[in-house]
Short mmCIF file of C-alpha atoms in Angstrom, two decimals:
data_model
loop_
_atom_site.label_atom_id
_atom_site.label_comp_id
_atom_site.label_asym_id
_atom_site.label_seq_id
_atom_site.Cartn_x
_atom_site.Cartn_y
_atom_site.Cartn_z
CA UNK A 1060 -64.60 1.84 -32.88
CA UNK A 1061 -67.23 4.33 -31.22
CA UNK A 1062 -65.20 6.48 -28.25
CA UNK A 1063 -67.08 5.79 -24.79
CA UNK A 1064 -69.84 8.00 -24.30
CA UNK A 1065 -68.70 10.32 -21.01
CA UNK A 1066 -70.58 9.42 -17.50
CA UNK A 1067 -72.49 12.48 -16.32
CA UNK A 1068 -73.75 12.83 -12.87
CA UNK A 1069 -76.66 15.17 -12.73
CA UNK A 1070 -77.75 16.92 -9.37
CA UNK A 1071 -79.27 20.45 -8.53
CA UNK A 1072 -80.90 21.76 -5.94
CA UNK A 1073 -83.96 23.19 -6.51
CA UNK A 1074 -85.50 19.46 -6.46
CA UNK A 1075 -85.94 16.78 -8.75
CA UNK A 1076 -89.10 18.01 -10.54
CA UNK A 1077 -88.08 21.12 -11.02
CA UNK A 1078 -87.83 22.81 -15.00
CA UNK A 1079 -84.19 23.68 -13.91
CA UNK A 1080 -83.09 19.96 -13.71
CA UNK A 1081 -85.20 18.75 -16.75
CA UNK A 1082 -83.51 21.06 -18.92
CA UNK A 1083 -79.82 20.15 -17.69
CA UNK A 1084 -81.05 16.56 -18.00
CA UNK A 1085 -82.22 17.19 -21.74
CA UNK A 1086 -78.65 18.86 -22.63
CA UNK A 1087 -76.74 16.22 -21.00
CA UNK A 1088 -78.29 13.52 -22.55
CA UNK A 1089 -76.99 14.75 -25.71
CA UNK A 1090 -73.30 14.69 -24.49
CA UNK A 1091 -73.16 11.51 -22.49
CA UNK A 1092 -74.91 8.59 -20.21
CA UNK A 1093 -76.77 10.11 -17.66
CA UNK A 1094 -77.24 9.32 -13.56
CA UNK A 1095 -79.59 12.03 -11.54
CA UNK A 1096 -79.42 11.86 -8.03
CA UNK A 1097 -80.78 15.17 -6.74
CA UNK A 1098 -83.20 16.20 -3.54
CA UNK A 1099 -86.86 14.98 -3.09
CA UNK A 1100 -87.57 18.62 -2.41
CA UNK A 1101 -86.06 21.90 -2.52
CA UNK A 1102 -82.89 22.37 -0.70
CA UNK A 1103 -82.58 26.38 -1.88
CA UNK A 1104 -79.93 28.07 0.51
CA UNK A 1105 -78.16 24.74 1.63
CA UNK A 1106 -74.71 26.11 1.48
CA UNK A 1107 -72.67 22.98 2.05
CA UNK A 1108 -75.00 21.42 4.33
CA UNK A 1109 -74.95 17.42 4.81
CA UNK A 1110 -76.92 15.52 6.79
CA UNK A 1111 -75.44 14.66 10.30
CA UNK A 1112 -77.08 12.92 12.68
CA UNK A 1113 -80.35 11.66 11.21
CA UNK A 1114 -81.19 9.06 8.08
CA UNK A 1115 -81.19 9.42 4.59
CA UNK A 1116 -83.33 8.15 1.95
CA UNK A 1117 -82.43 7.24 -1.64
CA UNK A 1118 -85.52 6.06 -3.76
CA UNK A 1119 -85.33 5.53 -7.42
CA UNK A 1120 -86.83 7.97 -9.49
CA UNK A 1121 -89.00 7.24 -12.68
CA UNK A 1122 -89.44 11.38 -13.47
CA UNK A 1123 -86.85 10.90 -16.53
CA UNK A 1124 -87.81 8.50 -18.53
CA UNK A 1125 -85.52 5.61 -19.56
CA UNK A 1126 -82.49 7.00 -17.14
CA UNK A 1127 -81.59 6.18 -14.07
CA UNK A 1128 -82.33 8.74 -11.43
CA UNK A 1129 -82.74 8.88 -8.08
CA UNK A 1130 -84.26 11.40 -5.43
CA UNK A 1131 -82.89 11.42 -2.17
CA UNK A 1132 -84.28 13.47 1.52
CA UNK A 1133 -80.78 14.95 1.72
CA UNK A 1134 -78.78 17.85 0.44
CA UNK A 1135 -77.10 18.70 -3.03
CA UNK A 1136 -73.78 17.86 -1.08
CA UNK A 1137 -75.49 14.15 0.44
CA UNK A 1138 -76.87 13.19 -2.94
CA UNK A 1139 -73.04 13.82 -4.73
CA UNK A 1140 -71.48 11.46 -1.72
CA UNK A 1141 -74.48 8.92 -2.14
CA UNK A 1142 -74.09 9.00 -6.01
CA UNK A 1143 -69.98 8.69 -5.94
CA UNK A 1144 -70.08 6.12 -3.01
CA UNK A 1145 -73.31 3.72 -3.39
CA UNK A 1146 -74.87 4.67 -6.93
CA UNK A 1147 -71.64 4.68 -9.37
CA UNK A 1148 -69.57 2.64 -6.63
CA UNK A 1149 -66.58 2.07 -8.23
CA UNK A 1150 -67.48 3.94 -11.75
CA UNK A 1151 -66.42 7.35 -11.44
CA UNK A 1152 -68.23 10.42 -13.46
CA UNK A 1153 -66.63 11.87 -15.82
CA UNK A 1154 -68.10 15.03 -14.80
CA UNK A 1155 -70.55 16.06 -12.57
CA UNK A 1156 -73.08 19.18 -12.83
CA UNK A 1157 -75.73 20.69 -10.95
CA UNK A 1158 -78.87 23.16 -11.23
CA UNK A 1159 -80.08 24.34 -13.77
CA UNK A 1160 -80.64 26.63 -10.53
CA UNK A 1161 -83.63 29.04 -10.51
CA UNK A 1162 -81.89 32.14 -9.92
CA UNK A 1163 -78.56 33.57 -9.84
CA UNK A 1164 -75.25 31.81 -7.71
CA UNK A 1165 -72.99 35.38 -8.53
CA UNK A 1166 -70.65 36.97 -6.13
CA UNK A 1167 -71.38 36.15 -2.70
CA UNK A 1168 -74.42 33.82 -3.11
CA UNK A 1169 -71.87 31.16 -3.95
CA UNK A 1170 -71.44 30.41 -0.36
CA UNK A 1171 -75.09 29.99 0.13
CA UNK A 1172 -75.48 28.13 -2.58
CA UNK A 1173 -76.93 24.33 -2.31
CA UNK A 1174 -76.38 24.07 -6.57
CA UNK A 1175 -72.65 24.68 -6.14
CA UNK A 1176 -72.26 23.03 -3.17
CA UNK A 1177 -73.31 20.11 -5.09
CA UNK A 1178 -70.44 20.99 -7.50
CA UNK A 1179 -67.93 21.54 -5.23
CA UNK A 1180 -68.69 18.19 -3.69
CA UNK A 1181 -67.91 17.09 -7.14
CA UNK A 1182 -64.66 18.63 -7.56
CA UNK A 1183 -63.62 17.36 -3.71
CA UNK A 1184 -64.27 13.82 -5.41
CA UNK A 1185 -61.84 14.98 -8.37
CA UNK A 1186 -64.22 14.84 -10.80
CA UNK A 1187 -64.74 18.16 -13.14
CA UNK A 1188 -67.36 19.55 -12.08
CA UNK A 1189 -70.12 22.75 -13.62
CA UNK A 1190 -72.81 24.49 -11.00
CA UNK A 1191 -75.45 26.29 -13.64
CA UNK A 1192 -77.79 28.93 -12.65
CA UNK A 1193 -80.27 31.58 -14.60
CA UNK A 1194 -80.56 34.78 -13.36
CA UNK A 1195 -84.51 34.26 -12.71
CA UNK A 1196 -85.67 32.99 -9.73
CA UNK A 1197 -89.54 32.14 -11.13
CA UNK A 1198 -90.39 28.44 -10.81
CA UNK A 1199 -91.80 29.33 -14.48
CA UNK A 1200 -88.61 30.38 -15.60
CA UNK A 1201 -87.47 30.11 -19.38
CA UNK A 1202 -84.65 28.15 -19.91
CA UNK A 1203 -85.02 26.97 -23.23
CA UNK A 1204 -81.92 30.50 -24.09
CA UNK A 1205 -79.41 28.68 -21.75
CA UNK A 1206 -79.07 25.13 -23.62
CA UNK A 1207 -76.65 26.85 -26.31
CA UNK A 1208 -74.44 27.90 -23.46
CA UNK A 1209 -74.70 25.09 -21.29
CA UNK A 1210 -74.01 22.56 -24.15
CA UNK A 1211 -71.07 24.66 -24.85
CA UNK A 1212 -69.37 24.85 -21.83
CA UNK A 1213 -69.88 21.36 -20.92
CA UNK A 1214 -68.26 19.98 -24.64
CA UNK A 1215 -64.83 22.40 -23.69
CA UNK A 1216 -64.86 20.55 -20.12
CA UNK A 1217 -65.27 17.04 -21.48
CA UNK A 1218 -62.72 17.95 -24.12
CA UNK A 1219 -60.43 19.75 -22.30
CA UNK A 1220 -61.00 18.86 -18.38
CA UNK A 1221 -60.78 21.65 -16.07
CA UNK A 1222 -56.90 22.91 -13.45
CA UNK A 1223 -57.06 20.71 -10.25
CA UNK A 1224 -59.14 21.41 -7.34
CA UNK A 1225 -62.02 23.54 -8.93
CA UNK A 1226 -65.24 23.68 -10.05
CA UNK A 1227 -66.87 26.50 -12.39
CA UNK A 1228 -69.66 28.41 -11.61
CA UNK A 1229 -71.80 29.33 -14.64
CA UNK A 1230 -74.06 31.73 -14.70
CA UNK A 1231 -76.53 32.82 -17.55
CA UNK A 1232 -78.67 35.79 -18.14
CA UNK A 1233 -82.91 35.57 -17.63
CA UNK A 1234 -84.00 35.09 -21.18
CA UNK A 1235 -84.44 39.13 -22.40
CA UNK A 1236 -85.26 40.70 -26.09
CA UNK A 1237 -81.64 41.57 -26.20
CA UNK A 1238 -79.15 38.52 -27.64
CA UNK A 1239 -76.46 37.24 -24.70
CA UNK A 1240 -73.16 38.69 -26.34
CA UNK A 1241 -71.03 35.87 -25.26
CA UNK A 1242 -69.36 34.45 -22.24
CA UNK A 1243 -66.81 36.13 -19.55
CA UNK A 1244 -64.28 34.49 -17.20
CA UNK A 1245 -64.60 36.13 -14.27
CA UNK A 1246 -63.57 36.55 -10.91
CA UNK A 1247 -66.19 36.68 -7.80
CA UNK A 1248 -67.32 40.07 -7.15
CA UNK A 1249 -67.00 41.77 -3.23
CA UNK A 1250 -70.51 42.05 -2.50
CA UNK A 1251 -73.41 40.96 -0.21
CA UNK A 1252 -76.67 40.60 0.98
CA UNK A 1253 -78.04 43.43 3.28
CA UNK A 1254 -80.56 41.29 4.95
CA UNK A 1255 -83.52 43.07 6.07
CA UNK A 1256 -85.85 40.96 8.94
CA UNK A 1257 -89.39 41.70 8.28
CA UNK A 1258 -91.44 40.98 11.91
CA UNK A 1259 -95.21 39.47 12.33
CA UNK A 1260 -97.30 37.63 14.58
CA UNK A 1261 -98.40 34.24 14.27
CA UNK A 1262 -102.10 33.85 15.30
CA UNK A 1263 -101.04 32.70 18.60
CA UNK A 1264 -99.38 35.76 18.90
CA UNK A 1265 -95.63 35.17 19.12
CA UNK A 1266 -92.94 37.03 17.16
CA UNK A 1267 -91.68 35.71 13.82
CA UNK A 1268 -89.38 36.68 11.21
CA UNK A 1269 -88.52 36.16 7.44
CA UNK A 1270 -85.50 36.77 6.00
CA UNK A 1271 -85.40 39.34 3.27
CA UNK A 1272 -82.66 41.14 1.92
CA UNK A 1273 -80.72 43.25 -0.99
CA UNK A 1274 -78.04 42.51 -3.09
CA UNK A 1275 -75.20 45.31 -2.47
CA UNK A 1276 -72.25 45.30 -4.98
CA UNK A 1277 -69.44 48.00 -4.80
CA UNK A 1278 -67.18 46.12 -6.40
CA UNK A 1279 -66.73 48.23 -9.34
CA UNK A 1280 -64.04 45.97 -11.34
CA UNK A 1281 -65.06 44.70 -14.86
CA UNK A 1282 -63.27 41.65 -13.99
CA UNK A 1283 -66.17 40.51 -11.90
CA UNK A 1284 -69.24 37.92 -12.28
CA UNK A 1285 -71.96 40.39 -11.29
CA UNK A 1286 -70.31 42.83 -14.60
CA UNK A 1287 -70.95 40.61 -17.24
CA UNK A 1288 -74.46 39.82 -16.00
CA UNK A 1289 -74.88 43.35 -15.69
CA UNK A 1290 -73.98 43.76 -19.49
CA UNK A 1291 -75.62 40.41 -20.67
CA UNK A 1292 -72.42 37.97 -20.86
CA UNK A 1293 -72.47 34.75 -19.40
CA UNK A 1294 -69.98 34.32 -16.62
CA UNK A 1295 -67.72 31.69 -15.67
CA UNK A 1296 -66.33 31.75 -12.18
CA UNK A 1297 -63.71 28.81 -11.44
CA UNK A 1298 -63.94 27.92 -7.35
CA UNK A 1299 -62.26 26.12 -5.11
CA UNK A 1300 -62.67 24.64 -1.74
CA UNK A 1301 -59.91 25.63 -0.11
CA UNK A 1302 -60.46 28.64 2.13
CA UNK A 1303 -57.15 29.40 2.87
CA UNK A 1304 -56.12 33.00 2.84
CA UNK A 1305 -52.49 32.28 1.51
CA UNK A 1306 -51.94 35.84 1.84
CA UNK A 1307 -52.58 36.31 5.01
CA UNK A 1308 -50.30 33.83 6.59
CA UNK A 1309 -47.02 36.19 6.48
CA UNK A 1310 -48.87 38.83 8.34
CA UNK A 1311 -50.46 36.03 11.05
CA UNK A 1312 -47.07 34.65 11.40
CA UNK A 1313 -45.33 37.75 12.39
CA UNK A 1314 -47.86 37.37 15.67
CA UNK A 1315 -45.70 36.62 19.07
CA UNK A 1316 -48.27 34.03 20.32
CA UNK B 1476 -60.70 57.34 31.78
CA UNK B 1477 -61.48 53.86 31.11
CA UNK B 1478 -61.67 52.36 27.81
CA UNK B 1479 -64.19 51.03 26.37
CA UNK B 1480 -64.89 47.38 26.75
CA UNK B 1481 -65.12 45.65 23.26
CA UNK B 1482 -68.54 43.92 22.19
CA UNK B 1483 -68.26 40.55 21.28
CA UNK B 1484 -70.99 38.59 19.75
CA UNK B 1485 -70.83 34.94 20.15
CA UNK B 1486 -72.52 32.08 18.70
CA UNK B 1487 -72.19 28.33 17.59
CA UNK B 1488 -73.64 25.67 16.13
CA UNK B 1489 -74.19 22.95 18.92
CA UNK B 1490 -76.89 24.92 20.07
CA UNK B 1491 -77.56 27.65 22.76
CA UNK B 1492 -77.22 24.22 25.74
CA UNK B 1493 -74.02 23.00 24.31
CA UNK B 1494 -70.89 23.12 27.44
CA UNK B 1495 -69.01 23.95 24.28
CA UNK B 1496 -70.38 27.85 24.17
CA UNK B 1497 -70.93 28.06 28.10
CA UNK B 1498 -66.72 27.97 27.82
CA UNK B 1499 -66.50 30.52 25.14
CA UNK B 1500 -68.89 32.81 26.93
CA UNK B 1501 -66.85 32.55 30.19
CA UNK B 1502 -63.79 33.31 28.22
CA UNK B 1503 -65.58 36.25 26.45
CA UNK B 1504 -66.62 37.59 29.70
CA UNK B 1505 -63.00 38.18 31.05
CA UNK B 1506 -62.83 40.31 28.15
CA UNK B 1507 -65.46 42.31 26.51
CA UNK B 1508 -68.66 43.02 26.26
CA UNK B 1509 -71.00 39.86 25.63
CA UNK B 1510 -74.13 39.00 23.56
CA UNK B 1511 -75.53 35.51 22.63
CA UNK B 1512 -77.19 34.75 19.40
CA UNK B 1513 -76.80 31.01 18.89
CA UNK B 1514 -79.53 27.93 17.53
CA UNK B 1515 -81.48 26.45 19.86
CA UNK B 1516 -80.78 22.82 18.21
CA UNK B 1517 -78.19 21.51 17.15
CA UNK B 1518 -76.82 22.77 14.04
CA UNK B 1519 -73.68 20.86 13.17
CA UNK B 1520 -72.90 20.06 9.58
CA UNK B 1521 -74.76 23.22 8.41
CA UNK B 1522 -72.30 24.44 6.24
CA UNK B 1523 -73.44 27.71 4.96
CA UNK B 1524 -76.52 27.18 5.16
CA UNK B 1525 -79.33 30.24 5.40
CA UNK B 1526 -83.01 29.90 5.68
CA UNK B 1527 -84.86 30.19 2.74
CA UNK B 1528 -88.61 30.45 2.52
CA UNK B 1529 -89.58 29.29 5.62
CA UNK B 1530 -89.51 31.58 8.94
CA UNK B 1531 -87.31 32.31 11.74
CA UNK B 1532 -87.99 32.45 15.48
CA UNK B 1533 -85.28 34.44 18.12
CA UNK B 1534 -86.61 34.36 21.50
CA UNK B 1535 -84.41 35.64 24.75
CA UNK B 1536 -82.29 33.13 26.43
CA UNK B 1537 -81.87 33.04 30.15
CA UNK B 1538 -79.41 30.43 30.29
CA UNK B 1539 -76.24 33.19 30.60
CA UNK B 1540 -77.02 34.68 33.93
CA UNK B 1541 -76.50 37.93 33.42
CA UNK B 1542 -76.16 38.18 29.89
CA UNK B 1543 -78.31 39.24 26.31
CA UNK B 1544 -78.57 35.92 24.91
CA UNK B 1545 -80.82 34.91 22.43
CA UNK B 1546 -81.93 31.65 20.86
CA UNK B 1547 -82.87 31.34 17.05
CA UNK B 1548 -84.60 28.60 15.09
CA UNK B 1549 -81.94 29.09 12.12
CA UNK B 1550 -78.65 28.08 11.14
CA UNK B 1551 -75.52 29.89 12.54
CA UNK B 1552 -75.39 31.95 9.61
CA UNK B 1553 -79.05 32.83 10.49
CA UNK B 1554 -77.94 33.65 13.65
CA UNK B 1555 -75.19 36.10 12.69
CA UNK B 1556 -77.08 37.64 10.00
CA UNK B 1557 -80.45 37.98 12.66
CA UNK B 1558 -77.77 39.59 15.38
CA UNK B 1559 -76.39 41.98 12.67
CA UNK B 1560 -79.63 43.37 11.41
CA UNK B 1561 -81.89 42.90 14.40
CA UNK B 1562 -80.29 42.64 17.75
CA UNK B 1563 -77.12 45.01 17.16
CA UNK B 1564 -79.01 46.94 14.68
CA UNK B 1565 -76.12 49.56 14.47
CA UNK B 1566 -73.98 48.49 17.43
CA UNK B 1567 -71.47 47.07 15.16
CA UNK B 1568 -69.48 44.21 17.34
CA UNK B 1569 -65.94 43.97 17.45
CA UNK B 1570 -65.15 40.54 17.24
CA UNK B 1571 -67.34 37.78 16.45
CA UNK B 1572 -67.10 34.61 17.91
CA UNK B 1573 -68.66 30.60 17.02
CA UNK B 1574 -67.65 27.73 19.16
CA UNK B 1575 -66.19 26.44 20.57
CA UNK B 1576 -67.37 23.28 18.64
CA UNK B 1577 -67.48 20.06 19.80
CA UNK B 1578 -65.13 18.22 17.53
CA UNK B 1579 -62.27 19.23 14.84
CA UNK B 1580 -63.34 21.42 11.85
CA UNK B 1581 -60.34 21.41 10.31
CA UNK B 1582 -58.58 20.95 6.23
CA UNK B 1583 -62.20 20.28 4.04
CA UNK B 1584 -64.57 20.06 7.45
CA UNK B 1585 -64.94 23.96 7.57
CA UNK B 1586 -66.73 23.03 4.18
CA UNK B 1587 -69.42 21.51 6.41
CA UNK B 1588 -69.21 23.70 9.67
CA UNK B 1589 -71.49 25.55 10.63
CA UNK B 1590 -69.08 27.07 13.82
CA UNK B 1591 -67.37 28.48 10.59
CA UNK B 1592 -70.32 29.41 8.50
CA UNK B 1593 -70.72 31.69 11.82
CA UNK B 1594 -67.29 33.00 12.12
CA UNK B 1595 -67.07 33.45 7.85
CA UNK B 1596 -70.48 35.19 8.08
CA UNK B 1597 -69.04 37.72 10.63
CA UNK B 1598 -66.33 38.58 7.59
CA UNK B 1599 -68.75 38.93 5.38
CA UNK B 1600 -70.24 41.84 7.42
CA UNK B 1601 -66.73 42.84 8.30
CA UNK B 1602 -66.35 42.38 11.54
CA UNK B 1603 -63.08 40.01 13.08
CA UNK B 1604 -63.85 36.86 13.32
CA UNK B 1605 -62.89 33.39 14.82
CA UNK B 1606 -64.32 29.95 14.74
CA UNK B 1607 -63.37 27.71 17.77
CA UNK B 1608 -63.30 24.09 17.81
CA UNK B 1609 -62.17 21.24 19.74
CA UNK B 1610 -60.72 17.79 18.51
CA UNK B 1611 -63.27 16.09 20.98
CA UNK B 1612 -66.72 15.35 19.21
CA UNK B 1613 -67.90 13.99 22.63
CA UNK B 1614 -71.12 15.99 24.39
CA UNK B 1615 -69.56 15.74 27.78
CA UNK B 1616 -65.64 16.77 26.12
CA UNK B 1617 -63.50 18.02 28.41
CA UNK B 1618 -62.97 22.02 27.46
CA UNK B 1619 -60.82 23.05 30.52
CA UNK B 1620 -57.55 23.18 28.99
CA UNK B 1621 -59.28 25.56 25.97
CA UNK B 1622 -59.80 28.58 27.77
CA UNK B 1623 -56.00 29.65 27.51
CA UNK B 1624 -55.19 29.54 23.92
CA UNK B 1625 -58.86 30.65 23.15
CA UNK B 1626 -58.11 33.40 25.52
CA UNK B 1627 -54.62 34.47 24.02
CA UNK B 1628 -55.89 34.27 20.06
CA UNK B 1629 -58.61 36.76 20.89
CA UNK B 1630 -56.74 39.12 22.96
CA UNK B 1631 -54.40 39.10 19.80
CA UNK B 1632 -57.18 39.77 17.63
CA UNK B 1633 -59.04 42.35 19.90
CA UNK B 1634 -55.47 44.52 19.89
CA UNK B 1635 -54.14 43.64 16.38
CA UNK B 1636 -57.07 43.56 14.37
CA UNK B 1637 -57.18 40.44 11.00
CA UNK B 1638 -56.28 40.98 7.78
CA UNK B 1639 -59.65 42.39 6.01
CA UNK B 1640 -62.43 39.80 4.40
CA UNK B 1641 -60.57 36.89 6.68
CA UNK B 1642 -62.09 34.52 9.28
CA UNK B 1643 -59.63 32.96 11.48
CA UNK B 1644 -60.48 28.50 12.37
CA UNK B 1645 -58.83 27.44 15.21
CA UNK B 1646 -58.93 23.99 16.52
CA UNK B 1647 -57.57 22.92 19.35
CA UNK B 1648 -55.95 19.43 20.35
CA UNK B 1649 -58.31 17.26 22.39
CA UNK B 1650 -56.99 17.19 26.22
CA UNK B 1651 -54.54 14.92 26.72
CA UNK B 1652 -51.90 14.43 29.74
CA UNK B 1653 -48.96 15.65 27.06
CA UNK B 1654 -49.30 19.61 27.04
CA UNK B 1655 -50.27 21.12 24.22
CA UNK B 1656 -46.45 22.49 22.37
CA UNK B 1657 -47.75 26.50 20.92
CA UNK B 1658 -49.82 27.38 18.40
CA UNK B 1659 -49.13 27.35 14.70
CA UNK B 1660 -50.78 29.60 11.80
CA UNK B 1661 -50.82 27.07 9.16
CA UNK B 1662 -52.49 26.38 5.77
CA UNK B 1663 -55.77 24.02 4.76
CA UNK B 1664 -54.57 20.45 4.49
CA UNK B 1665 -55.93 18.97 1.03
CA UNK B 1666 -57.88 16.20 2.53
CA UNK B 1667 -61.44 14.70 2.13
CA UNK B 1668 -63.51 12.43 4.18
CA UNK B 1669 -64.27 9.01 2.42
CA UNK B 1670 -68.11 8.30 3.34
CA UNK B 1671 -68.93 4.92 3.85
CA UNK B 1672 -73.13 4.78 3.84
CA UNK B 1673 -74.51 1.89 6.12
CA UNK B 1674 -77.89 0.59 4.48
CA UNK B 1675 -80.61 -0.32 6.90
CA UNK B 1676 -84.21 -1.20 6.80
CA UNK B 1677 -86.59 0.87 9.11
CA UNK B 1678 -89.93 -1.32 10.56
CA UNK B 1679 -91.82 -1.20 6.97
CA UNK B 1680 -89.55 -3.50 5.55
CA UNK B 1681 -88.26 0.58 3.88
CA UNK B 1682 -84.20 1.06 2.65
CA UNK B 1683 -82.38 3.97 4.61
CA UNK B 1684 -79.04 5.16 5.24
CA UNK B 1685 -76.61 6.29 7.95
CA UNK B 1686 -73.69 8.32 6.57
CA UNK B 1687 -70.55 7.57 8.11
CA UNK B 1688 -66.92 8.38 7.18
CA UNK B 1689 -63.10 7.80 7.53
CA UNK B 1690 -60.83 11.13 7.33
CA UNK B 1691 -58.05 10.67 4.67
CA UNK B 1692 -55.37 12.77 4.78
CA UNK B 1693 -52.67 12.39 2.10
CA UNK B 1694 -50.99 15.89 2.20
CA UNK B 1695 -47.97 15.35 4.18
CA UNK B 1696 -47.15 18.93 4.29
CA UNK B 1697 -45.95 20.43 7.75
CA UNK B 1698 -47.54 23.61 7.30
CA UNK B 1699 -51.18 21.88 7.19
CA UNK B 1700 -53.58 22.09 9.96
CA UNK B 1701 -53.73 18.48 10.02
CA UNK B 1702 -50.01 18.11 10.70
CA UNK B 1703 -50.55 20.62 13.39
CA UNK B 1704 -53.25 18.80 15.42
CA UNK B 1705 -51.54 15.67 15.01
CA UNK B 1706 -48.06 17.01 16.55
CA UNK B 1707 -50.21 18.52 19.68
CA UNK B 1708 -50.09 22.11 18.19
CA UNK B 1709 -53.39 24.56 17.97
CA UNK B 1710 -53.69 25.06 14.38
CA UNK B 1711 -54.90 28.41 13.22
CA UNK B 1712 -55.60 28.81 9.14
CA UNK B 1713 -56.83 32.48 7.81
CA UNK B 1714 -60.18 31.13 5.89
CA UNK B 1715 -61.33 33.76 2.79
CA UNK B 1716 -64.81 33.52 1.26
CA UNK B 1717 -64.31 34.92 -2.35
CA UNK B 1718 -63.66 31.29 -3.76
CA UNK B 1719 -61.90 32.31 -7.15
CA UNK B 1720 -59.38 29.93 -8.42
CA UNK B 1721 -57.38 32.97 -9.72
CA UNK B 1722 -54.44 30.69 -10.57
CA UNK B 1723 -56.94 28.89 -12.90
CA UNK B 1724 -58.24 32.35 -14.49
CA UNK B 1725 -55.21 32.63 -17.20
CA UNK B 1726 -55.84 28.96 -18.25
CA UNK B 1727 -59.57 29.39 -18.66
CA UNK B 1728 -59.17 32.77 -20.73
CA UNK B 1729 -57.52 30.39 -23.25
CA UNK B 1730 -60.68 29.02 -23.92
CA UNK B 1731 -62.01 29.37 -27.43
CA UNK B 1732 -65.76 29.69 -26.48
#
């Protein structure tokens, strides 16, 4: 008898259309049954937004053919709650993944991140769960290097599931003459964005800004995500959701409040 | 000689209006030196969001008598990133401040918050930082009873300094005519809220969706935040934004990929 193919639930959140989701789509339908529920539109920088307060739309979607897919007005994090609670209903995934995103979830960009947000949404819902993400930000970007790893990593979670409580966040080098020399387990490197606020004028004269900004890493350690991009690995960062700084509670405790 | 007053930056996400961050100004006032960067909408459910190509306005805010306030177009994370790099430029604050929100972000809501996205953005630069909130999601809450444990906790922070790369979130019972027992530094409860999605029609005959949830808590633990609230105690949990499962590192490395 034929083993059940696995359920995947496919989000991202660099929209629907975009080559990031098409290629995740492509190596997914290799390992499993597909659903896509992902944004109508790009949702780049969402953190773990959802949508409080106003409506939500969920429209089928007929961009991949002969799957079902759906776009939805909300957030990578609304489209994983829609999916779980009115989509699948009472079929769970058995793993959910998001991206391919265009342009790299590292270090600190994690928390900014509407791709893993998706995932972590995932892994709240207990379901394993894989954010993906190239290291090139171009809407043009070449993907076609990452299905090798992506396929990969996705058979040893099927197979093998993933601890409790996290998701992973993958991310793969831009395509480059040089051959990726394998994949890293890593932790998050200590770094961050020094914004920089460039000021105009709109034509009616009032002040505007855009947000800019540098990526500043002295985090050193070889252990770290930003390393193996740095010397062409893939890395593999698991995450979890909860924020709390175990290690600081004996020091908060000794306060006479 | 006197010392110098600390500068506290303070902002939210119920916007610049909210009665929520009129009583955390007033409690800032009594002891530092106070500016204002907050949204001028409401921002709630923001997680960490940022803005990503699209601009940013900040305009000055009269609405603190007295006071450098400013109102931004952004998320709270905007907000703290705009008061960093643009208002402070290199007057480094010494606390940073979000709240106090209107309604509990605690266990998996700081996920969503965007009081916390403040308060965790303020680590990120390095600076002490502390997310307020109130169990009360009402616009007209009552915050009265607030200012004295809001007042305490930052007084302790202000002399004692956090633990590095921390953000404290503190949420406070809603008032009630049984006194509020201490305060308790306590851990993230491992809950999740179970959306329910209620599936309308709007006048063209079109589907859309109101997302709505239940809170389900099954971690019975007494050193949760949830346990706290729920035995009238302020709950204080150390938050951390490197997200690394390091437990889960060891069983990953096993991987044969």
């Amino acid at each position: 008898m034929a083993k059940k193919k696995p359920l995947i639930l496919v989000s991202n959140d660099d929209g629907i259309t975009s080559r990031g989701i098409k290629t995740l789509v492509e190596v997914m339908c290799e390992l499993g049954d597909v659903i896509v529920v992902a944004p109508d539109s790009p949702q780049s920088g969402m953190g773990h937004a959802i949508t409080v307060g106003n409506t939500l739309r969920l429209d089928r979607s007929t961009i991949f053919e002969g799957l079902d897919a759906y776009e939805c007005s909300g957030t990578p994090a609304d489209c994983v709650k829609l999916a779980k609670h009115y989509v699948l209903k009472d079929n769970s995934p058995d793993l959910v993944v998001s991206g391919i995103n265009h342009g790299s979830n590292s270090s600190i960009s994690v928390l900014y991140s509407g791709t893993m947000s998706a995932a972590i949404e995932g892994a709240i819902e207990g379901f394993p769960a894989i954010g993906f993400s190239l290291c090139d930000y171009s809407l043009q970007a070449d993907f076609s290097h990452t299905k090798e790893y992506v396929k990969k990593i996705t058979q040893q979670v099927l197979e093998f599931g993933l601890p409790k409580d996290i998701a992973l966040n993958v991310n793969i080098p831009a395509k480059s003459s040089e051959k990726i020399k394998g994949i890293k387990i890593c932790r998050q490197a200590h770094a961050k964005w020094q914004e920089v606020f460039d000021q105009r004028k709109d034509p009616n004269g009032r002040r505007y800004f855009w947000m800019a900004g540098n990526f500043v890493n002295h985090d050193k350690g070889e252990d770290t995500d930003e390393w193996a991009l740095a010397n062409n690995y893939v890395s593999i960062v698991p995450c979890m959701y909860d924020l709390t700084a175990h290690h600081a509670l004996s020091t908060l405790n000794q306060w006479n409040i």
